[in-house]
């Protein structure tokens, strides 16, 4: 296939993988923390190691409904005498003489005089005379005190994201309050006299401001406090004040638009005056223009104005920064191989993230097809897609039936 160069590609463009490494070097995790109650901890990041102050389980208990007894008493071959019962929350507190047993329910304490439980399906009960089919070994069906962890054992490490399982573990060991990282705050706004709020009438040359809503939606997928500063008019002092307000109330400031060469606005000028900003040209499509730096103590990310470009650069470049700021580890995107259905046109020069639909055929084999037009303004392509087809920088098109790399959308986009 003949190679055609991407007209927007330049030798100076930085590969997105190289860019994210450099970006991450310039961002630090939030160090502030606060104490929250257990119900408030879901989605938060643990700020310190947590150890258990109890054994887990806290007492020997039965793994099933059945009968508890001393395994040594089975040697006589005689039936055991039923002398009581143990239910969860209502343990048997009497003595455990030789040749005896008790009825026991799952989770109920096993008295200290007994060491084994047999399930009720393998027991013959005749009044108080209980004949037990011998278990394979002493201690069968008994969950021993401290077998999961003992008091003083570390349960969760600092930096752990508290999910449903972690919530359950913390409740199991009796934690009612815990110290977590402060929530990262992100302020964002759009600039442009052509932008109108949804619900209003459009005039000549005007469009609805969609990028703020996409950014809000993606930020809401993480435990992030977002601050929507709306649309800022194309006025030098208004933009300056917006940057000042955003940088004072947030850990990160995000804008969309105003970072391309030749943009007829004040964004670049104000950024140069108020912050330390670098304008990047990345070998990524959709995307390419990206601004990064600092406004005061806040991190600044300037996204392209085209709707899909804005979402893709946020997903590939900004989200990893927010992950690090929250104190969470970086994870590599999940990718898989799939058979391309149809052809893909591409010019060499930039890494492309084409919106696509991943499915599986009758044989369980992964297949993928693009959503249609891939223009960076076609935001509807993101609603139809469930993945990206990743096309390498030197790729100049693909034919039907080719094996391609697919990155399914994660929770940020899905």
Short mmCIF file of C-alpha atoms in Angstrom, two decimals:
data_model
loop_
_atom_site.label_atom_id
_atom_site.label_comp_id
_atom_site.label_asym_id
_atom_site.label_seq_id
_atom_site.Cartn_x
_atom_site.Cartn_y
_atom_site.Cartn_z
CA UNK A 1 0.00 0.00 0.00
CA UNK A 2 1.38 3.38 -0.96
CA UNK A 3 2.26 5.63 1.97
CA UNK A 4 0.54 9.01 2.15
CA UNK A 5 1.73 11.51 4.73
CA UNK A 6 -0.74 13.11 7.13
CA UNK A 7 -0.84 16.79 6.09
CA UNK A 8 -1.11 17.75 9.79
CA UNK A 9 1.90 15.62 10.72
CA UNK A 10 5.27 17.23 11.33
CA UNK A 11 8.63 15.73 12.35
CA UNK A 12 8.43 17.66 15.63
CA UNK A 13 5.17 16.01 16.75
CA UNK A 14 5.53 14.03 19.99
CA UNK A 15 4.21 10.48 20.23
CA UNK A 16 1.35 10.32 22.80
CA UNK A 17 3.10 7.56 24.78
CA UNK A 18 6.15 9.81 25.16
CA UNK A 19 3.94 12.75 26.03
CA UNK A 20 2.16 11.03 28.90
CA UNK A 21 5.48 10.02 30.47
CA UNK A 22 6.64 13.64 30.40
CA UNK A 23 3.32 14.92 31.67
CA UNK A 24 3.23 12.52 34.61
CA UNK A 25 6.71 13.67 35.67
CA UNK A 26 5.29 17.14 36.24
CA UNK A 27 2.33 16.17 38.42
CA UNK A 28 2.37 15.24 42.12
CA UNK A 29 -0.22 13.39 44.19
CA UNK A 30 -2.40 15.36 46.60
CA UNK A 31 -1.01 15.02 50.13
CA UNK A 32 -3.86 16.57 52.13
CA UNK A 33 -6.17 14.15 53.91
CA UNK A 34 -9.31 14.09 56.00
CA UNK A 35 -11.23 11.70 58.23
CA UNK A 36 -14.57 10.42 56.91
CA UNK A 37 -17.15 7.95 58.11
CA UNK A 38 -17.29 4.52 56.49
CA UNK A 39 -20.37 5.33 54.33
CA UNK A 40 -18.54 8.40 53.01
CA UNK A 41 -15.42 6.41 52.08
CA UNK A 42 -16.70 4.76 48.88
CA UNK A 43 -14.57 5.87 45.94
CA UNK A 44 -12.03 7.60 48.16
CA UNK A 45 -8.31 6.82 48.39
CA UNK A 46 -6.93 5.54 51.68
CA UNK A 47 -4.36 7.93 53.14
CA UNK A 48 -2.67 5.51 55.57
CA UNK A 49 -2.16 1.80 56.14
CA UNK A 50 -4.99 0.13 58.04
CA UNK A 51 -4.55 -2.81 60.38
CA UNK A 52 -7.22 -4.93 62.05
CA UNK A 53 -7.71 -4.68 65.79
CA UNK A 54 -9.57 -8.00 65.89
CA UNK A 55 -9.04 -11.55 64.67
CA UNK A 56 -11.00 -12.50 61.56
CA UNK A 57 -13.08 -14.50 62.06
CA UNK A 58 -13.28 -13.44 65.71
CA UNK A 59 -14.23 -16.94 66.89
CA UNK A 60 -14.35 -20.53 65.60
CA UNK A 61 -17.58 -20.87 63.62
CA UNK A 62 -19.41 -23.33 61.43
CA UNK A 63 -19.07 -23.20 57.66
CA UNK A 64 -22.48 -24.84 57.17
CA UNK A 65 -25.68 -26.03 58.82
CA UNK A 66 -25.15 -29.31 60.63
CA UNK A 67 -23.87 -30.75 63.90
CA UNK A 68 -20.81 -29.87 65.99
CA UNK A 69 -18.97 -32.47 68.02
CA UNK A 70 -15.55 -33.77 69.09
CA UNK A 71 -14.04 -35.84 66.27
CA UNK A 72 -12.50 -38.25 68.82
CA UNK A 73 -16.00 -39.30 69.96
CA UNK A 74 -16.64 -40.95 66.59
CA UNK A 75 -14.12 -43.67 67.36
CA UNK A 76 -16.63 -45.60 69.51
CA UNK A 77 -19.05 -45.95 66.59
CA UNK A 78 -21.94 -45.06 68.89
CA UNK A 79 -24.55 -42.35 68.24
CA UNK A 80 -23.92 -38.98 69.86
CA UNK A 81 -26.39 -37.35 72.23
CA UNK A 82 -27.90 -34.04 71.11
CA UNK A 83 -27.63 -31.60 74.03
CA UNK A 84 -28.24 -28.15 72.56
CA UNK A 85 -27.95 -25.80 69.65
CA UNK A 86 -25.88 -22.84 68.43
CA UNK A 87 -27.27 -20.15 66.14
CA UNK A 88 -25.58 -17.07 64.72
CA UNK A 89 -25.82 -14.46 67.44
CA UNK A 90 -27.07 -17.05 69.96
CA UNK A 91 -24.17 -19.37 70.84
CA UNK A 92 -24.36 -22.54 72.89
CA UNK A 93 -22.89 -21.75 76.33
CA UNK A 94 -23.23 -25.07 78.12
CA UNK A 95 -20.70 -27.84 78.73
CA UNK A 96 -19.61 -30.30 76.02
CA UNK A 97 -19.30 -33.74 77.64
CA UNK A 98 -17.84 -36.73 75.82
CA UNK A 99 -20.25 -38.42 73.41
CA UNK A 100 -22.37 -35.31 72.89
CA UNK A 101 -23.13 -32.96 70.00
CA UNK A 102 -25.15 -29.84 69.24
CA UNK A 103 -27.20 -28.59 66.31
CA UNK A 104 -25.33 -25.70 64.68
CA UNK A 105 -26.09 -23.18 61.96
CA UNK A 106 -23.77 -21.51 59.45
CA UNK A 107 -21.73 -18.75 61.10
CA UNK A 108 -22.63 -19.83 64.62
CA UNK A 109 -19.82 -20.21 67.19
CA UNK A 110 -18.35 -23.70 67.67
CA UNK A 111 -18.04 -24.35 71.43
CA UNK A 112 -14.52 -24.88 72.75
CA UNK A 113 -15.29 -28.50 73.64
CA UNK A 114 -15.93 -29.40 69.98
CA UNK A 115 -13.62 -29.34 66.99
CA UNK A 116 -15.57 -30.58 63.94
CA UNK A 117 -18.84 -30.00 62.09
CA UNK A 118 -20.69 -32.40 59.81
CA UNK A 119 -23.29 -31.12 57.32
CA UNK A 120 -26.86 -32.09 58.12
CA UNK A 121 -27.21 -34.09 54.88
CA UNK A 122 -24.69 -36.63 56.24
CA UNK A 123 -26.32 -37.06 59.65
CA UNK A 124 -29.10 -39.41 60.78
CA UNK A 125 -31.16 -37.89 63.58
CA UNK A 126 -33.42 -40.09 65.71
CA UNK A 127 -34.66 -37.83 68.45
CA UNK A 128 -31.64 -37.03 70.60
CA UNK A 129 -29.64 -39.87 69.06
CA UNK A 130 -27.41 -38.49 66.28
CA UNK A 131 -25.47 -40.83 64.02
CA UNK A 132 -22.78 -38.99 62.10
CA UNK A 133 -21.01 -40.09 58.94
CA UNK A 134 -17.38 -39.47 59.81
CA UNK A 135 -15.82 -36.37 58.15
CA UNK A 136 -12.46 -36.85 56.49
CA UNK A 137 -10.50 -35.04 59.17
CA UNK A 138 -10.55 -33.21 62.48
CA UNK A 139 -11.69 -29.59 62.03
CA UNK A 140 -13.83 -30.26 58.97
CA UNK A 141 -16.29 -27.47 58.16
CA UNK A 142 -14.96 -25.23 60.92
CA UNK A 143 -13.68 -21.74 60.16
CA UNK A 144 -11.05 -21.14 62.80
CA UNK A 145 -10.53 -17.91 64.70
CA UNK A 146 -7.98 -15.69 62.94
CA UNK A 147 -7.60 -17.98 59.91
CA UNK A 148 -8.22 -15.02 57.54
CA UNK A 149 -6.15 -12.55 59.55
CA UNK A 150 -5.06 -11.99 63.12
CA UNK A 151 -5.26 -8.84 65.18
CA UNK A 152 -2.57 -6.35 64.17
CA UNK A 153 -2.36 -7.60 60.58
CA UNK A 154 -2.35 -4.90 57.89
CA UNK A 155 -5.57 -5.13 55.91
CA UNK A 156 -5.32 -2.30 53.37
CA UNK A 157 -2.38 -0.23 52.14
CA UNK A 158 -2.29 3.53 51.83
CA UNK A 159 -3.26 4.43 48.26
CA UNK A 160 -6.00 1.80 48.04
CA UNK A 161 -9.15 2.88 46.23
CA UNK A 162 -12.09 2.08 48.49
CA UNK A 163 -14.59 0.02 46.54
CA UNK A 164 -17.48 -2.22 47.54
CA UNK A 165 -15.22 -5.09 48.68
CA UNK A 166 -13.02 -2.75 50.73
CA UNK A 167 -16.13 -1.25 52.35
CA UNK A 168 -17.21 -4.73 53.38
CA UNK A 169 -13.78 -5.61 54.79
CA UNK A 170 -13.61 -2.39 56.78
CA UNK A 171 -17.05 -3.05 58.23
CA UNK A 172 -16.02 -6.63 59.04
CA UNK A 173 -13.14 -5.43 61.21
CA UNK A 174 -15.26 -2.72 62.81
CA UNK A 175 -13.81 0.41 61.20
CA UNK A 176 -16.30 3.29 61.46
CA UNK A 177 -13.95 6.14 60.46
CA UNK A 178 -10.84 6.29 58.31
CA UNK A 179 -8.38 8.80 56.90
CA UNK A 180 -8.56 9.34 53.14
CA UNK A 181 -6.95 11.64 50.61
CA UNK A 182 -8.69 14.92 49.97
CA UNK A 183 -10.81 14.88 46.83
CA UNK A 184 -9.10 16.42 43.80
CA UNK A 185 -10.86 19.59 42.60
CA UNK A 186 -11.08 20.42 38.90
CA UNK A 187 -12.37 23.71 37.50
CA UNK A 188 -13.26 24.04 33.82
CA UNK A 189 -14.76 26.55 31.44
CA UNK A 190 -15.17 27.28 27.75
CA UNK A 191 -14.33 30.45 25.86
CA UNK A 192 -15.90 31.83 22.72
CA UNK A 193 -18.60 34.30 21.73
CA UNK A 194 -20.00 31.68 19.36
CA UNK A 195 -20.93 29.35 22.24
CA UNK A 196 -24.48 29.36 23.56
CA UNK A 197 -25.93 27.53 26.56
CA UNK A 198 -28.22 24.58 25.91
CA UNK A 199 -31.87 25.56 25.94
CA UNK A 200 -31.29 28.92 24.25
CA UNK A 201 -31.88 29.94 20.66
CA UNK A 202 -28.96 29.85 18.24
CA UNK A 203 -28.11 32.97 16.28
CA UNK A 204 -26.07 33.21 13.07
CA UNK A 205 -22.67 31.51 13.48
CA UNK A 206 -23.49 30.22 16.97
CA UNK A 207 -23.26 26.68 18.35
CA UNK A 208 -24.18 25.01 21.60
CA UNK A 209 -21.36 24.51 24.11
CA UNK A 210 -21.06 20.71 24.29
CA UNK A 211 -17.48 20.27 25.52
CA UNK A 212 -18.24 21.39 29.06
CA UNK A 213 -20.87 18.69 29.37
CA UNK A 214 -18.57 15.98 28.02
CA UNK A 215 -15.83 17.08 30.42
CA UNK A 216 -18.30 17.15 33.31
CA UNK A 217 -19.50 13.66 32.43
CA UNK A 218 -15.98 12.22 32.32
CA UNK A 219 -14.96 13.94 35.57
CA UNK A 220 -18.07 12.54 37.26
CA UNK A 221 -16.84 9.00 36.53
CA UNK A 222 -14.14 9.49 39.15
CA UNK A 223 -14.36 10.70 42.74
CA UNK A 224 -13.52 14.24 41.64
CA UNK A 225 -15.09 17.50 42.72
CA UNK A 226 -15.77 19.47 39.56
CA UNK A 227 -16.41 23.19 39.34
CA UNK A 228 -18.16 24.39 36.18
CA UNK A 229 -17.33 28.05 35.52
CA UNK A 230 -19.51 28.19 32.41
CA UNK A 231 -18.76 30.03 29.19
CA UNK A 232 -16.38 32.98 29.35
CA UNK A 233 -16.79 35.69 26.73
CA UNK A 234 -13.96 36.60 24.35
CA UNK A 235 -12.81 39.44 26.54
CA UNK A 236 -9.24 39.72 27.74
CA UNK A 237 -10.01 40.67 31.33
CA UNK A 238 -12.91 38.24 31.60
CA UNK A 239 -10.62 35.40 30.55
CA UNK A 240 -7.90 36.58 32.91
CA UNK A 241 -10.36 36.64 35.82
CA UNK A 242 -11.66 33.18 34.89
CA UNK A 243 -8.15 31.74 34.99
CA UNK A 244 -7.50 33.46 38.33
CA UNK A 245 -10.73 32.19 39.87
CA UNK A 246 -10.19 28.66 38.56
CA UNK A 247 -6.57 28.41 39.74
CA UNK A 248 -7.48 29.62 43.23
CA UNK A 249 -10.31 27.14 43.80
CA UNK A 250 -9.01 24.00 42.09
CA UNK A 251 -6.08 21.60 41.80
CA UNK A 252 -6.49 21.41 38.04
CA UNK A 253 -7.88 23.83 35.48
CA UNK A 254 -9.22 22.56 32.15
CA UNK A 255 -10.26 24.57 29.12
CA UNK A 256 -11.25 23.48 25.63
CA UNK A 257 -10.29 25.43 22.53
CA UNK A 258 -7.84 28.28 22.14
CA UNK A 259 -4.69 26.15 21.97
CA UNK A 260 -4.27 25.88 18.19
CA UNK A 261 -1.91 27.95 16.09
CA UNK A 262 -3.72 31.02 14.76
CA UNK A 263 -6.60 31.02 17.24
CA UNK A 264 -8.07 34.50 17.24
CA UNK A 265 -8.58 34.87 20.98
CA UNK A 266 -6.82 35.94 24.16
CA UNK A 267 -6.36 32.51 25.75
CA UNK A 268 -2.70 32.01 24.83
CA UNK A 269 -1.78 35.55 25.71
CA UNK A 270 -3.34 35.33 29.17
CA UNK A 271 -1.79 31.92 29.80
CA UNK A 272 1.66 33.27 28.92
CA UNK A 273 1.14 36.21 31.27
CA UNK A 274 -0.44 34.34 34.20
CA UNK A 275 1.19 30.91 34.15
CA UNK A 276 3.97 28.64 32.99
CA UNK A 277 2.41 26.93 30.01
CA UNK A 278 3.89 24.84 27.21
CA UNK A 279 1.96 24.32 23.98
CA UNK A 280 2.40 20.80 22.74
CA UNK A 281 1.93 19.38 19.27
CA UNK A 282 1.22 15.68 19.59
CA UNK A 283 1.20 12.91 17.01
CA UNK A 284 -2.36 11.98 17.93
CA UNK A 285 -5.59 12.04 15.97
CA UNK A 286 -8.07 13.31 16.84
CA UNK A 287 -6.16 15.88 18.81
CA UNK A 288 -2.67 17.29 18.19
CA UNK A 289 -2.89 20.69 19.93
CA UNK A 290 -2.59 20.39 23.71
CA UNK A 291 -1.46 22.87 26.35
CA UNK A 292 0.00 21.93 29.71
CA UNK A 293 1.55 23.74 32.61
CA UNK A 294 0.71 25.49 35.85
CA UNK A 295 -1.44 28.44 36.88
CA UNK A 296 -0.26 29.29 40.36
CA UNK A 297 -0.46 26.02 42.30
CA UNK A 298 -2.95 24.47 39.89
CA UNK A 299 -2.15 22.15 36.99
CA UNK A 300 -3.45 23.45 33.66
CA UNK A 301 -4.63 21.35 30.72
CA UNK A 302 -5.81 23.02 27.54
CA UNK A 303 -7.77 20.67 25.30
CA UNK A 304 -8.51 21.09 21.59
CA UNK A 305 -11.85 22.67 20.77
CA UNK A 306 -13.26 20.00 18.45
CA UNK A 307 -15.62 17.82 20.54
CA UNK A 308 -14.08 14.40 19.81
CA UNK A 309 -10.53 15.78 20.06
CA UNK A 310 -11.43 17.22 23.46
CA UNK A 311 -12.74 13.87 24.72
CA UNK A 312 -9.87 11.79 23.33
CA UNK A 313 -7.11 14.04 24.73
CA UNK A 314 -8.88 14.12 28.10
CA UNK A 315 -9.18 10.33 28.10
CA UNK A 316 -5.62 9.61 26.96
CA UNK A 317 -3.70 12.48 28.61
CA UNK A 318 -5.68 14.20 31.36
CA UNK A 319 -7.23 11.18 33.07
CA UNK A 320 -3.82 9.61 33.86
CA UNK A 321 -2.79 12.92 35.47
CA UNK A 322 -5.91 12.94 37.63
CA UNK A 323 -5.24 9.33 38.58
CA UNK A 324 -1.78 10.27 39.84
CA UNK A 325 -3.07 13.37 41.62
CA UNK A 326 -5.52 11.14 43.53
CA UNK A 327 -2.62 8.96 44.65
CA UNK A 328 -3.69 5.96 42.59
CA UNK A 329 -1.31 3.75 40.59
CA UNK A 330 -1.14 4.02 36.82
CA UNK A 331 -2.63 1.11 34.91
CA UNK A 332 -2.16 0.21 31.28
CA UNK A 333 -5.28 0.29 29.11
CA UNK A 334 -6.79 -3.11 28.36
CA UNK A 335 -6.36 -3.97 24.69
CA UNK A 336 -7.21 -6.99 22.57
CA UNK A 337 -6.93 -8.19 18.99
CA UNK A 338 -9.96 -8.24 16.73
CA UNK A 339 -10.70 -8.82 13.05
CA UNK A 340 -11.42 -5.63 11.13
CA UNK A 341 -14.70 -5.62 9.24
CA UNK A 342 -14.31 -3.24 6.32
CA UNK A 343 -11.43 -1.01 5.26
CA UNK A 344 -9.84 1.89 7.12
CA UNK A 345 -8.28 4.86 5.42
CA UNK A 346 -5.38 6.52 7.18
CA UNK A 347 -2.37 8.65 6.38
CA UNK A 348 0.94 7.93 8.10
CA UNK A 349 2.16 10.47 10.63
CA UNK A 350 -0.03 10.27 13.73
CA UNK A 351 -1.38 7.63 16.12
CA UNK A 352 -5.12 7.43 15.46
CA UNK A 353 -7.91 6.46 17.81
CA UNK A 354 -10.79 5.59 15.52
CA UNK A 355 -14.19 5.16 17.10
CA UNK A 356 -15.48 1.65 16.58
CA UNK A 357 -17.94 -1.04 17.63
CA UNK A 358 -16.52 -4.25 19.09
CA UNK A 359 -18.66 -7.39 18.85
CA UNK A 360 -18.29 -11.17 18.84
CA UNK A 361 -19.41 -13.53 16.09
CA UNK A 362 -21.14 -16.90 16.49
CA UNK A 363 -17.76 -18.57 17.07
CA UNK A 364 -16.91 -16.16 19.89
CA UNK A 365 -14.29 -14.34 17.81
CA UNK A 366 -13.79 -10.60 18.30
CA UNK A 367 -14.75 -8.40 15.36
CA UNK A 368 -14.63 -4.63 15.07
CA UNK A 369 -15.88 -2.00 12.63
CA UNK A 370 -15.58 1.77 12.66
CA UNK A 371 -18.70 3.80 13.41
CA UNK A 372 -18.54 5.65 10.10
CA UNK A 373 -17.15 9.15 9.56
CA UNK A 374 -14.21 9.90 11.86
CA UNK A 375 -14.19 13.68 11.75
CA UNK A 376 -13.09 15.31 15.01
CA UNK A 377 -16.36 17.26 15.14
CA UNK A 378 -18.58 14.16 14.88
CA UNK A 379 -19.43 13.70 18.54
CA UNK A 380 -22.22 11.25 17.73
CA UNK A 381 -19.49 8.75 16.79
CA UNK A 382 -18.60 8.56 20.50
CA UNK A 383 -22.17 7.61 21.41
CA UNK A 384 -22.18 4.75 18.88
CA UNK A 385 -18.73 3.42 19.79
CA UNK A 386 -17.69 1.10 22.58
CA UNK A 387 -13.98 1.07 21.77
CA UNK A 388 -11.09 2.64 19.88
CA UNK A 389 -9.19 0.97 17.08
CA UNK A 390 -5.59 2.07 17.68
CA UNK A 391 -3.67 2.71 14.47
CA UNK A 392 0.10 3.06 14.71
CA UNK A 393 1.88 6.24 13.65
CA UNK A 394 3.34 4.64 10.50
CA UNK A 395 0.12 2.88 9.47
CA UNK A 396 -1.21 4.08 6.10
CA UNK A 397 -4.52 2.21 6.01
CA UNK A 398 -5.89 -1.26 6.62
CA UNK A 399 -7.86 -3.76 4.57
CA UNK A 400 -10.85 -5.90 5.51
CA UNK A 401 -9.95 -8.94 7.61
CA UNK A 402 -6.80 -7.44 9.16
CA UNK A 403 -6.08 -8.09 12.83
CA UNK A 404 -6.17 -4.77 14.68
CA UNK A 405 -5.55 -3.57 18.24
CA UNK A 406 -8.72 -2.55 20.04
CA UNK A 407 -9.02 -0.63 23.31
CA UNK A 408 -12.49 -1.09 24.84
CA UNK A 409 -13.86 1.98 26.61
CA UNK A 410 -13.37 1.89 30.35
CA UNK A 411 -15.62 3.50 32.96
CA UNK A 412 -14.56 7.01 32.01
CA UNK A 413 -16.23 6.85 28.59
CA UNK A 414 -18.73 4.01 28.93
#
